[in-house]
Amino acid sequence: MNEKVLETLEYNKIKDQLANYLTTDRGREIIDQLRPSSKFEEVDHRLKETEDGANIVRLQGEIPIPKLTEISPYMKRLRIENASLSGTELSHITKLLRAVRTINDFFDNFQDEDVNLTVVSQIVSQLTLMPEITKRMVQSINDDGSILDTASSELRTIRRTINRTQNDIRSRMGKYLKGSDSKYLTESIITMREDRFVLPIRADYKQHFGGIVHDQSASGQTLYVEPSNVVEMNNQLRRDQLAERAEERRILAELTDLIRPYRSELLNNMNLVGQLDFVNAKAKFAHQIGAVQPEISRDNVVNLRQARHPLIARDKAVANDIQIGDGYRTIIITGPNTGGKTITLKTVGLLQLMGQSGLFITANEESQIGVFDDVFADIGDDQSIEANLSTFSSHMDNIISILNGMSSQSLILLDELGAGTDPKEGAALAMAIIDAIHQSGCELIATTHYPELKAYAYNRSGIINASMEFDIETLRPTYRFLMGIPGQSNALNIASKLGLSKEIIEKARAFTDSENQDINNMIDELTAQTKRAHDEADQLDEQLTDSTKLHDDLQNQFTQYQNQKDHLLEQAREQANQVVEKAKISADKIIADLHKKQQQVGQSAIKENELIDAKGALNRLEVTPNLKKNKVLRKEKAKHDFHPGDEVLVKSYGQQGTLIRQEKNGAWEVQLGILKMQIDENDLEKAAPEKKAKQKYQTQVSRTRSSGMSPTLDLRGHRYEEAMYELDRYIDSALLAGYPSVTIIHGKGTGALRKGVTEYLRSNARIKSFGYSAPNAGGDGSTVVKFK
């Protein structure tokens, strides 16, 4: 695709708007290199990728991608054996690792949506997860590049010592800020000089304090003195700070060596996340400008339905239907200036470039684009003083280049063809150029002022006239594109509307030859017919909308009637049952009375089977309500429809097991891990079957070591802060290990640990539910945690 047409049609402005939706440096690189493709399969692939992104934005908002800095310079440095990355550089890599984990989790959850992703799923499947490295980096490096206390136990110990020493120094020096010594200070503060704690002392009283002078004020009235009783403590603090820096350097070197073998995986992940960021941007940009996915024609048939220029506000742009390539391959648009001819050319060209770049276009659904090997455009005045070119010469230079570079698969856009020279010669030259382009088989849209081209287009096969509508009543263009109708000369009509005398208008008409008058009359008639067709189409659209609304209303009312009818039938059955119930009660009383009388008189005239038959007849009068649609009852019944081999939840233990067989006493033998237990049926509930994934992302997992862990964490005997830290690490490990649930043993004691565990679990978004264990499994001394 030639670069000149990208500049002419303002393609880069579209890329600039698209870049506003990016969050990664790699995504910006992709947009910088974005160009329209001339290959059908590649265009189709790009548009399907954007379709995937649009579905994700519609259902989930967007793919969660944070701001990411390009890491390729860091990866180049890792090739040097002893090179060590800084905390800031490692933080950027940590953000990437965390983003990959988040994106993978996002698409695992997205499988529940009723949408199949065709292209994005292939990108996600190539991401490489590094769980152990990710965990180590997250617990070591903060987002700002600082090293966390959790990076190593040695660093945590050193920093605690530093904090304790600093507090001791402040406490000891704080005594000088109060009492009689405060009068010797210029300010009641403790400050720092050369990384040591000092006091601002009036120069006159230096001997009173003693110690070491580290600095003085500009006036010399204040000395910054380190009191002698804190000198050794400051020395110790300095030693600890040096130890801290040494440990930090050791940690940075260790983390650098940890990721060094995974340079290619990290670069590949960066590239894949950048592609997903680009997909996000395309989808969000399309949503913002109201763009839709176009269909693609292998025969380069362009059919834009209600197309509008993407750089013009939606409420100001006039939408038009534009077709070319089916029945005619050349369109000649005639008409006056400021009517919208040029913007129509730019709309067709820019939407075609967007579509071939994989971007959605600003048109209605079912619009169609072609896949051209190149798009050429000669639009605007490229007059160059430096090159000594006139307007006409400049246009001719562009057109010659186009004629030399075009093929049968090209799209050519020419504005004001033949302008800038003698009208007769310009018209003749324009017709000759159109003939040459048309015979090559490519598609052409040209605008012109010359009336001779109206008849030319009318008499040529495969060429059609078109124009921009002009409202004679308001003397303003409507910017509506009229296919099949040449542009009309409105000079005399406009002059008449403006008040020019009737005699002058009639004389002017007399000077106009009869052929031009016939053409204008024909155009008048065609314009009127087209306007009537547009008006009728608008009326039919309104009628169709009203009919659709009426149909929907009737359908809703019919549905409500059916639901109400079923409800009334159920009510009638219930009322009938109430009547029968009353009758049964009365019948039971009668039968009981008969039994009583029979026993009293000792007679056998009333037979038992007759009494039973009579009661059965009464029972048959009862109408059972229709419970087939009762979802609650059906669901509850399904939960207790047990069969050997079913997966069940043992409610008292909060654990899943498998049914083996049912015992004679009604209890079931259940396999719980390596244990077999007899469980009462009321304590069982069918486990929800796992949803079958609609798509399977074959994610690669790279581990630095094998990991094994217990499904139980015992926090008893730990201090509160240590227990919370261990809990946080354990939950992360359990999630990475894929455990569905774990048990946290915190004991009963004072309840502080139990409360801390509860508050942590409540604040963790990855926890699905939690609760105390069963009474026979620890009760409120332990908590069972289930993950999402």
Coordinates of N, CA, C and O in Angstrom, one line a residue, residues 188-329:
S188 N 13.1 23.1 67.7 CA 12.8 21.8 68.5 C 12.6 20.7 67.5 O 11.4 20.2 67.4
I189 N 13.6 20.3 66.8 CA 13.4 19.2 65.8 C 14.7 18.3 65.8 O 15.7 18.7 66.3
I190 N 14.5 17.1 65.3 CA 15.6 16.2 65.1 C 15.7 16.0 63.6 O 14.7 15.7 62.9
T191 N 16.9 16.3 63.0 CA 17.0 16.3 61.6 C 18.2 15.4 61.2 O 18.8 14.7 62.1
M192 N 18.5 15.3 59.9 CA 19.6 14.4 59.4 C 20.6 15.2 58.7 O 20.4 16.2 57.9
R193 N 21.9 14.9 58.9 CA 23.0 15.4 58.1 C 24.0 14.2 57.9 O 24.4 13.5 58.8
E194 N 24.3 14.0 56.6 CA 25.2 12.9 56.2 C 24.7 11.6 56.8 O 25.5 10.8 57.3
D195 N 23.4 11.4 56.7 CA 22.8 10.1 57.1 C 22.9 9.8 58.6 O 22.8 8.7 59.1
R196 N 23.1 10.9 59.4 CA 23.2 10.7 60.9 C 22.2 11.7 61.5 O 22.0 12.8 61.0
F197 N 21.6 11.3 62.6 CA 20.7 12.1 63.4 C 21.4 13.2 64.1 O 22.4 12.9 64.8
V198 N 21.0 14.5 64.0 CA 21.6 15.6 64.6 C 20.6 16.6 65.2 O 19.4 16.5 64.8
L199 N 21.0 17.5 66.0 CA 20.2 18.6 66.6 C 20.7 19.9 66.1 O 21.9 20.2 66.0
P200 N 19.7 20.9 65.8 CA 20.2 22.2 65.4 C 20.4 23.0 66.7 O 19.5 23.5 67.4
I201 N 21.7 23.3 67.0 CA 22.1 23.9 68.3 C 22.6 25.3 68.0 O 23.3 25.5 67.0
R202 N 22.3 26.3 68.8 CA 22.8 27.6 68.7 C 24.3 27.6 68.9 O 24.9 26.9 69.8
A203 N 25.0 28.3 68.0 CA 26.5 28.2 68.0 C 27.2 28.6 69.3 O 28.2 28.0 69.7
D204 N 26.5 29.4 70.1 CA 27.1 29.9 71.4 C 27.2 28.8 72.4 O 28.0 28.9 73.4
Y205 N 26.3 27.7 72.2 CA 26.3 26.7 73.2 C 26.8 25.3 72.7 O 26.4 24.3 73.2
K206 N 27.8 25.4 71.8 CA 28.3 24.2 71.3 C 29.0 23.3 72.4 O 28.9 22.1 72.5
Q207 N 29.7 24.0 73.3 CA 30.4 23.3 74.3 C 29.5 22.6 75.3 O 29.9 21.6 76.0
H208 N 28.3 23.1 75.5 CA 27.4 22.6 76.4 C 26.9 21.2 76.1 O 26.8 20.3 76.9
F209 N 26.8 20.9 74.8 CA 26.3 19.6 74.3 C 27.5 18.6 74.1 O 27.4 17.5 74.3
G210 N 28.6 19.1 73.6 CA 29.6 18.2 73.2 C 29.2 17.4 71.9 O 28.2 17.8 71.2
G211 N 29.9 16.4 71.5 CA 29.5 15.6 70.4 C 30.2 16.0 69.1 O 31.3 16.7 69.2
I212 N 29.7 15.7 68.0 CA 30.3 15.9 66.7 C 29.5 16.9 65.9 O 28.3 16.8 65.7
V213 N 30.1 17.9 65.3 CA 29.5 18.9 64.5 C 29.6 18.4 63.0 O 30.7 18.2 62.5
H214 N 28.4 18.3 62.4 CA 28.4 17.8 61.0 C 28.1 18.8 60.0 O 28.4 18.7 58.8
D215 N 27.5 20.0 60.4 CA 27.2 21.0 59.4 C 26.8 22.3 60.2 O 26.6 22.3 61.4
Q216 N 26.7 23.4 59.4 CA 26.3 24.6 60.0 C 25.4 25.4 59.0 O 25.5 25.1 57.8
S217 N 24.6 26.3 59.5 CA 23.7 27.1 58.7 C 24.5 28.1 57.9 O 25.7 28.4 58.2
A218 N 23.9 28.7 56.9 CA 24.6 29.7 56.1 C 25.0 30.9 56.9 O 26.0 31.5 56.6
S219 N 24.2 31.2 57.9 CA 24.6 32.4 58.7 C 25.6 32.1 59.8 O 26.2 33.0 60.4
G220 N 25.8 30.8 60.0 CA 26.8 30.4 61.0 C 26.2 30.4 62.5 O 26.9 30.1 63.4
Q221 N 24.9 30.8 62.6 CA 24.3 30.8 63.9 C 23.8 29.5 64.4 O 23.5 29.3 65.6
T222 N 23.7 28.5 63.5 CA 23.2 27.2 63.9 C 24.2 26.1 63.5 O 24.7 26.1 62.4
L223 N 24.5 25.3 64.5 CA 25.4 24.1 64.2 C 24.5 22.8 64.4 O 23.7 22.7 65.2
Y224 N 24.8 21.9 63.4 CA 24.1 20.6 63.4 C 25.0 19.6 64.1 O 26.0 19.1 63.5
V225 N 24.6 19.3 65.4 CA 25.5 18.5 66.3 C 24.9 17.2 66.5 O 23.7 17.0 66.8
E226 N 25.8 16.1 66.5 CA 25.4 14.8 66.9 C 25.9 14.6 68.3 O 27.1 14.6 68.6
P227 N 24.9 14.5 69.3 CA 25.3 14.4 70.7 C 26.1 13.2 70.9 O 26.0 12.1 70.3
S228 N 27.0 13.3 71.9 CA 28.0 12.2 72.1 C 27.3 10.9 72.6 O 27.8 9.8 72.4
N229 N 26.1 11.0 73.3 CA 25.5 9.9 73.8 C 24.7 9.1 72.7 O 24.1 8.0 73.0
V230 N 24.7 9.5 71.5 CA 24.1 8.8 70.4 C 25.0 8.4 69.3 O 24.7 7.9 68.3
V231 N 26.3 8.8 69.5 CA 27.3 8.5 68.4 C 27.4 7.1 68.1 O 27.4 6.6 66.9
E232 N 27.5 6.2 69.1 CA 27.7 4.8 68.9 C 26.4 4.2 68.3 O 26.5 3.3 67.4
M233 N 25.2 4.7 68.7 CA 24.0 4.2 68.1 C 23.9 4.6 66.7 O 23.4 3.8 65.8
N234 N 24.3 5.8 66.3 CA 24.4 6.2 64.9 C 25.4 5.3 64.1 O 25.1 5.0 62.9
N235 N 26.5 5.0 64.8 CA 27.4 4.1 64.1 C 26.8 2.8 63.8 O 27.0 2.2 62.7
Q236 N 26.1 2.2 64.8 CA 25.4 0.9 64.6 C 24.4 1.0 63.5 O 24.2 0.1 62.7
L237 N 23.6 2.2 63.5 CA 22.6 2.4 62.5 C 23.3 2.4 61.1 O 22.8 1.7 60.1
R238 N 24.4 3.0 61.0 CA 25.1 3.1 59.7 C 25.6 1.7 59.3 O 25.5 1.3 58.1
R239 N 26.1 0.9 60.2 CA 26.5 -0.5 59.9 C 25.3 -1.3 59.4 O 25.4 -2.1 58.4
D240 N 24.2 -1.1 60.1 CA 23.0 -1.9 59.7 C 22.5 -1.4 58.3 O 22.0 -2.3 57.5
Q241 N 22.6 -0.1 58.0 CA 22.2 0.3 56.7 C 23.1 -0.2 55.6 O 22.6 -0.5 54.5
L242 N 24.4 -0.3 55.9 CA 25.3 -0.9 54.9 C 24.9 -2.4 54.7 O 25.0 -2.9 53.5
A243 N 24.6 -3.1 55.8 CA 24.2 -4.5 55.7 C 22.9 -4.6 54.9 O 22.8 -5.5 54.1
E244 N 22.0 -3.6 55.0 CA 20.8 -3.7 54.3 C 21.0 -3.5 52.8 O 20.5 -4.3 52.0
R245 N 21.9 -2.6 52.4 CA 22.2 -2.4 51.0 C 22.9 -3.6 50.4 O 22.6 -3.9 49.3
A246 N 23.8 -4.2 51.2 CA 24.4 -5.4 50.7 C 23.4 -6.5 50.4 O 23.5 -7.2 49.4
E247 N 22.5 -6.7 51.4 CA 21.5 -7.7 51.2 C 20.6 -7.4 50.0 O 20.2 -8.3 49.3
E248 N 20.3 -6.1 49.8 CA 19.4 -5.8 48.7 C 20.2 -6.1 47.4 O 19.5 -6.6 46.4
R249 N 21.4 -5.8 47.3 CA 22.2 -6.1 46.1 C 22.2 -7.6 45.9 O 22.1 -8.1 44.7
R250 N 22.4 -8.3 46.9 CA 22.4 -9.8 46.8 C 21.0 -10.3 46.3 O 21.0 -11.2 45.4
I251 N 19.9 -9.7 46.8 CA 18.6 -10.1 46.3 C 18.4 -9.8 44.9 O 17.8 -10.6 44.1
L252 N 18.8 -8.6 44.5 CA 18.6 -8.2 43.1 C 19.4 -9.1 42.1 O 18.9 -9.5 41.1
A253 N 20.6 -9.5 42.5 CA 21.4 -10.4 41.7 C 20.7 -11.8 41.7 O 20.7 -12.5 40.6
E254 N 20.2 -12.2 42.8 CA 19.5 -13.5 42.9 C 18.3 -13.5 41.9 O 18.1 -14.5 41.2
L255 N 17.5 -12.5 42.0 CA 16.3 -12.4 41.2 C 16.7 -12.3 39.7 O 16.0 -12.9 38.8
T256 N 17.7 -11.6 39.4 CA 18.2 -11.5 38.0 C 18.6 -12.9 37.5 O 18.2 -13.2 36.4
D257 N 19.4 -13.6 38.3 CA 19.7 -15.0 37.9 C 18.5 -15.9 37.7 O 18.5 -16.8 36.9
L258 N 17.5 -15.6 38.5 CA 16.3 -16.4 38.5 C 15.6 -16.3 37.2 O 15.1 -17.3 36.6
I259 N 15.5 -15.1 36.6 CA 14.8 -14.9 35.4 C 15.7 -15.0 34.1 O 15.2 -15.1 33.0
R260 N 17.0 -15.1 34.3 CA 17.9 -15.1 33.2 C 17.6 -16.2 32.2 O 17.7 -16.0 31.0
P261 N 17.3 -17.4 32.6 CA 17.1 -18.5 31.7 C 15.8 -18.4 30.9 O 15.6 -19.2 30.0
Y262 N 14.9 -17.4 31.3 CA 13.6 -17.4 30.7 C 13.5 -16.1 29.8 O 12.4 -15.5 29.7
R263 N 14.6 -15.6 29.2 CA 14.5 -14.4 28.4 C 13.5 -14.6 27.2 O 12.7 -13.7 27.0
S264 N 13.6 -15.7 26.5 CA 12.7 -15.8 25.3 C 11.3 -15.9 25.7 O 10.4 -15.4 25.1
E265 N 11.0 -16.7 26.8 CA 9.6 -16.8 27.3 C 9.0 -15.4 27.7 O 7.9 -15.1 27.4
L266 N 9.9 -14.6 28.4 CA 9.4 -13.3 28.8 C 9.2 -12.4 27.6 O 8.2 -11.7 27.6
L267 N 10.1 -12.4 26.6 CA 9.9 -11.6 25.4 C 8.6 -12.0 24.7 O 7.9 -11.2 24.2
N268 N 8.4 -13.3 24.6 CA 7.3 -13.8 23.9 C 6.0 -13.4 24.6 O 5.0 -13.0 24.0
N269 N 6.0 -13.5 25.9 CA 4.8 -13.0 26.7 C 4.6 -11.6 26.5 O 3.4 -11.1 26.4
M270 N 5.7 -10.8 26.5 CA 5.5 -9.3 26.2 C 4.8 -9.1 24.9 O 3.9 -8.2 24.8
N271 N 5.3 -9.8 23.9 CA 4.7 -9.7 22.5 C 3.2 -10.1 22.5 O 2.4 -9.4 21.9
L272 N 2.9 -11.2 23.2 CA 1.5 -11.7 23.2 C 0.6 -10.7 23.9 O -0.5 -10.4 23.5
V273 N 1.1 -10.2 25.1 CA 0.3 -9.2 25.8 C 0.1 -8.0 25.0 O -1.0 -7.3 25.0
G274 N 1.1 -7.6 24.3 CA 1.0 -6.4 23.4 C -0.1 -6.6 22.3 O -0.9 -5.7 22.0
Q275 N -0.1 -7.8 21.8 CA -1.2 -8.2 20.8 C -2.6 -8.1 21.4 O -3.5 -7.6 20.8
L276 N -2.7 -8.6 22.6 CA -4.0 -8.6 23.3 C -4.4 -7.1 23.6 O -5.5 -6.7 23.6
D277 N -3.4 -6.3 24.0 CA -3.6 -4.9 24.2 C -4.1 -4.2 22.9 O -5.0 -3.4 23.0
F278 N -3.5 -4.6 21.8 CA -4.0 -4.1 20.5 C -5.4 -4.5 20.2 O -6.2 -3.7 19.7
V279 N -5.7 -5.7 20.5 CA -7.1 -6.2 20.3 C -8.1 -5.4 21.2 O -9.2 -5.0 20.7
N280 N -7.7 -5.2 22.4 CA -8.5 -4.4 23.3 C -8.8 -3.0 22.7 O -9.9 -2.5 22.7
A281 N -7.7 -2.4 22.2 CA -7.8 -1.0 21.7 C -8.7 -1.0 20.5 O -9.6 -0.1 20.3
K282 N -8.6 -2.0 19.6 CA -9.5 -2.0 18.4 C -10.9 -2.1 18.8 O -11.8 -1.5 18.2
A283 N -11.2 -3.0 19.8 CA -12.6 -3.2 20.2 C -13.2 -2.0 20.9 O -14.3 -1.6 20.6
K284 N -12.4 -1.4 21.7 CA -12.9 -0.2 22.5 C -13.1 1.0 21.5 O -14.0 1.8 21.6
F285 N -12.1 1.2 20.6 CA -12.3 2.2 19.6 C -13.5 2.0 18.7 O -14.2 3.0 18.4
A286 N -13.8 0.8 18.3 CA -15.0 0.5 17.5 C -16.2 0.8 18.3 O -17.2 1.4 17.7
H287 N -16.2 0.5 19.5 CA -17.4 0.8 20.4 C -17.6 2.3 20.5 O -18.7 2.8 20.5
Q288 N -16.5 3.0 20.6 CA -16.6 4.4 20.9 C -17.2 5.2 19.6 O -18.0 6.1 19.8
I289 N -16.7 4.8 18.4 CA -17.2 5.5 17.2 C -18.4 4.8 16.6 O -18.8 5.3 15.5
G290 N -18.9 3.7 17.2 CA -20.1 3.1 16.6 C -19.8 2.3 15.3 O -20.6 2.3 14.4
A291 N -18.6 1.7 15.3 CA -18.2 0.9 14.1 C -18.7 -0.5 14.1 O -19.0 -1.1 15.2
V292 N -18.8 -1.1 12.9 CA -19.3 -2.5 12.9 C -18.3 -3.3 12.0 O -17.5 -2.8 11.3
Q293 N -18.4 -4.6 12.1 CA -17.5 -5.5 11.4 C -18.1 -5.6 9.9 O -19.2 -6.0 9.7
P294 N -17.2 -5.4 8.9 CA -17.7 -5.5 7.5 C -17.5 -6.9 7.0 O -16.7 -7.7 7.5
E295 N -18.3 -7.2 6.0 CA -18.1 -8.5 5.3 C -17.0 -8.2 4.2 O -16.7 -7.1 3.9
I296 N -16.4 -9.3 3.7 CA -15.3 -9.1 2.8 C -15.7 -9.8 1.5 O -16.2 -10.9 1.4
S297 N -15.5 -9.1 0.4 CA -15.8 -9.6 -1.0 C -14.5 -10.0 -1.7 O -13.5 -9.2 -1.8
R298 N -14.4 -11.2 -2.1 CA -13.3 -11.7 -2.9 C -13.3 -11.0 -4.3 O -12.2 -11.0 -5.0
D299 N -14.4 -10.6 -4.8 CA -14.5 -9.9 -6.1 C -14.4 -8.4 -6.0 O -14.7 -7.7 -7.0
N300 N -14.0 -7.9 -4.8 CA -13.9 -6.5 -4.6 C -15.2 -5.7 -4.9 O -15.1 -4.6 -5.4
V301 N -16.3 -6.3 -4.4 CA -17.5 -5.5 -4.5 C -17.7 -4.8 -3.2 O -17.7 -5.3 -2.1
V302 N -17.8 -3.4 -3.3 CA -17.9 -2.6 -2.2 C -19.3 -2.1 -2.0 O -19.9 -1.6 -3.0
N303 N -19.9 -2.4 -0.8 CA -21.3 -2.0 -0.6 C -21.4 -1.5 0.8 O -21.5 -2.2 1.8
L304 N -21.3 -0.1 0.9 CA -21.3 0.5 2.2 C -22.7 1.1 2.5 O -23.2 1.9 1.7
R305 N -23.3 0.6 3.6 CA -24.6 0.9 4.0 C -24.6 2.0 5.1 O -24.1 1.8 6.1
Q306 N -25.1 3.2 4.7 CA -25.1 4.3 5.6 C -23.7 4.6 6.2 O -23.5 4.7 7.4
A307 N -22.8 4.7 5.3 CA -21.4 5.0 5.7 C -21.2 6.4 6.0 O -21.8 7.3 5.4
R308 N -20.4 6.7 7.0 CA -20.1 8.1 7.4 C -18.6 8.1 7.7 O -17.9 7.1 8.0
H309 N -18.0 9.3 7.6 CA -16.6 9.5 7.8 C -16.3 9.4 9.3 O -16.9 10.0 10.1
P310 N -15.3 8.5 9.6 CA -15.0 8.2 11.0 C -14.4 9.4 11.8 O -14.4 9.3 13.0
L311 N -13.9 10.4 11.1 CA -13.2 11.5 11.8 C -14.2 12.7 12.0 O -13.8 13.7 12.5
I312 N -15.5 12.5 11.6 CA -16.5 13.5 11.8 C -17.5 13.0 12.9 O -17.8 11.8 12.9
A313 N -17.8 13.9 13.8 CA -18.7 13.5 14.9 C -20.0 12.8 14.4 O -20.5 13.2 13.3
R314 N -20.5 11.8 15.1 CA -21.6 11.0 14.6 C -22.8 11.9 14.4 O -23.7 11.6 13.5
D315 N -23.0 12.9 15.3 CA -24.2 13.7 15.2 C -24.1 14.8 14.1 O -25.1 15.4 13.8
K316 N -23.0 14.9 13.5 CA -22.8 15.9 12.4 C -22.6 15.3 11.1 O -22.8 15.9 10.0
A317 N -22.2 14.0 11.0 CA -21.9 13.3 9.7 C -23.3 12.9 9.1 O -24.2 12.5 9.7
V318 N -23.3 13.0 7.7 CA -24.4 12.6 7.0 C -24.1 11.2 6.4 O -23.1 11.1 5.7
A319 N -24.9 10.2 6.7 CA -24.6 8.8 6.2 C -25.2 8.6 4.8 O -26.2 9.1 4.5
N320 N -24.4 7.8 4.0 CA -24.8 7.5 2.6 C -24.6 6.1 2.3 O -23.7 5.4 2.8
D321 N -25.4 5.6 1.4 CA -25.2 4.2 0.8 C -24.3 4.4 -0.5 O -24.6 5.2 -1.4
I322 N -23.2 3.6 -0.5 CA -22.3 3.7 -1.7 C -22.0 2.3 -2.1 O -21.5 1.5 -1.3
Q323 N -22.2 2.0 -3.4 CA -21.9 0.7 -4.0 C -21.1 0.8 -5.2 O -21.3 1.7 -6.0
I324 N -20.1 -0.1 -5.4 CA -19.3 -0.1 -6.6 C -18.7 -1.5 -6.7 O -18.5 -2.2 -5.8
G325 N -18.6 -2.0 -8.0 CA -18.0 -3.3 -8.3 C -19.0 -4.3 -8.7 O -18.6 -5.4 -9.2
D326 N -20.3 -4.1 -8.6 CA -21.3 -5.1 -9.0 C -22.2 -4.4 -10.0 O -23.1 -3.6 -9.7
G327 N -21.9 -4.7 -11.3 CA -22.6 -4.0 -12.4 C -21.9 -2.8 -13.0 O -22.1 -2.5 -14.2
Y328 N -21.2 -2.1 -12.2 CA -20.4 -0.9 -12.7 C -19.2 -0.8 -11.8 O -19.2 -1.0 -10.6
R329 N -18.1 -0.5 -12.5 CA -16.8 -0.3 -11.8 C -16.3 1.1 -11.8 O -15.2 1.4 -11.3

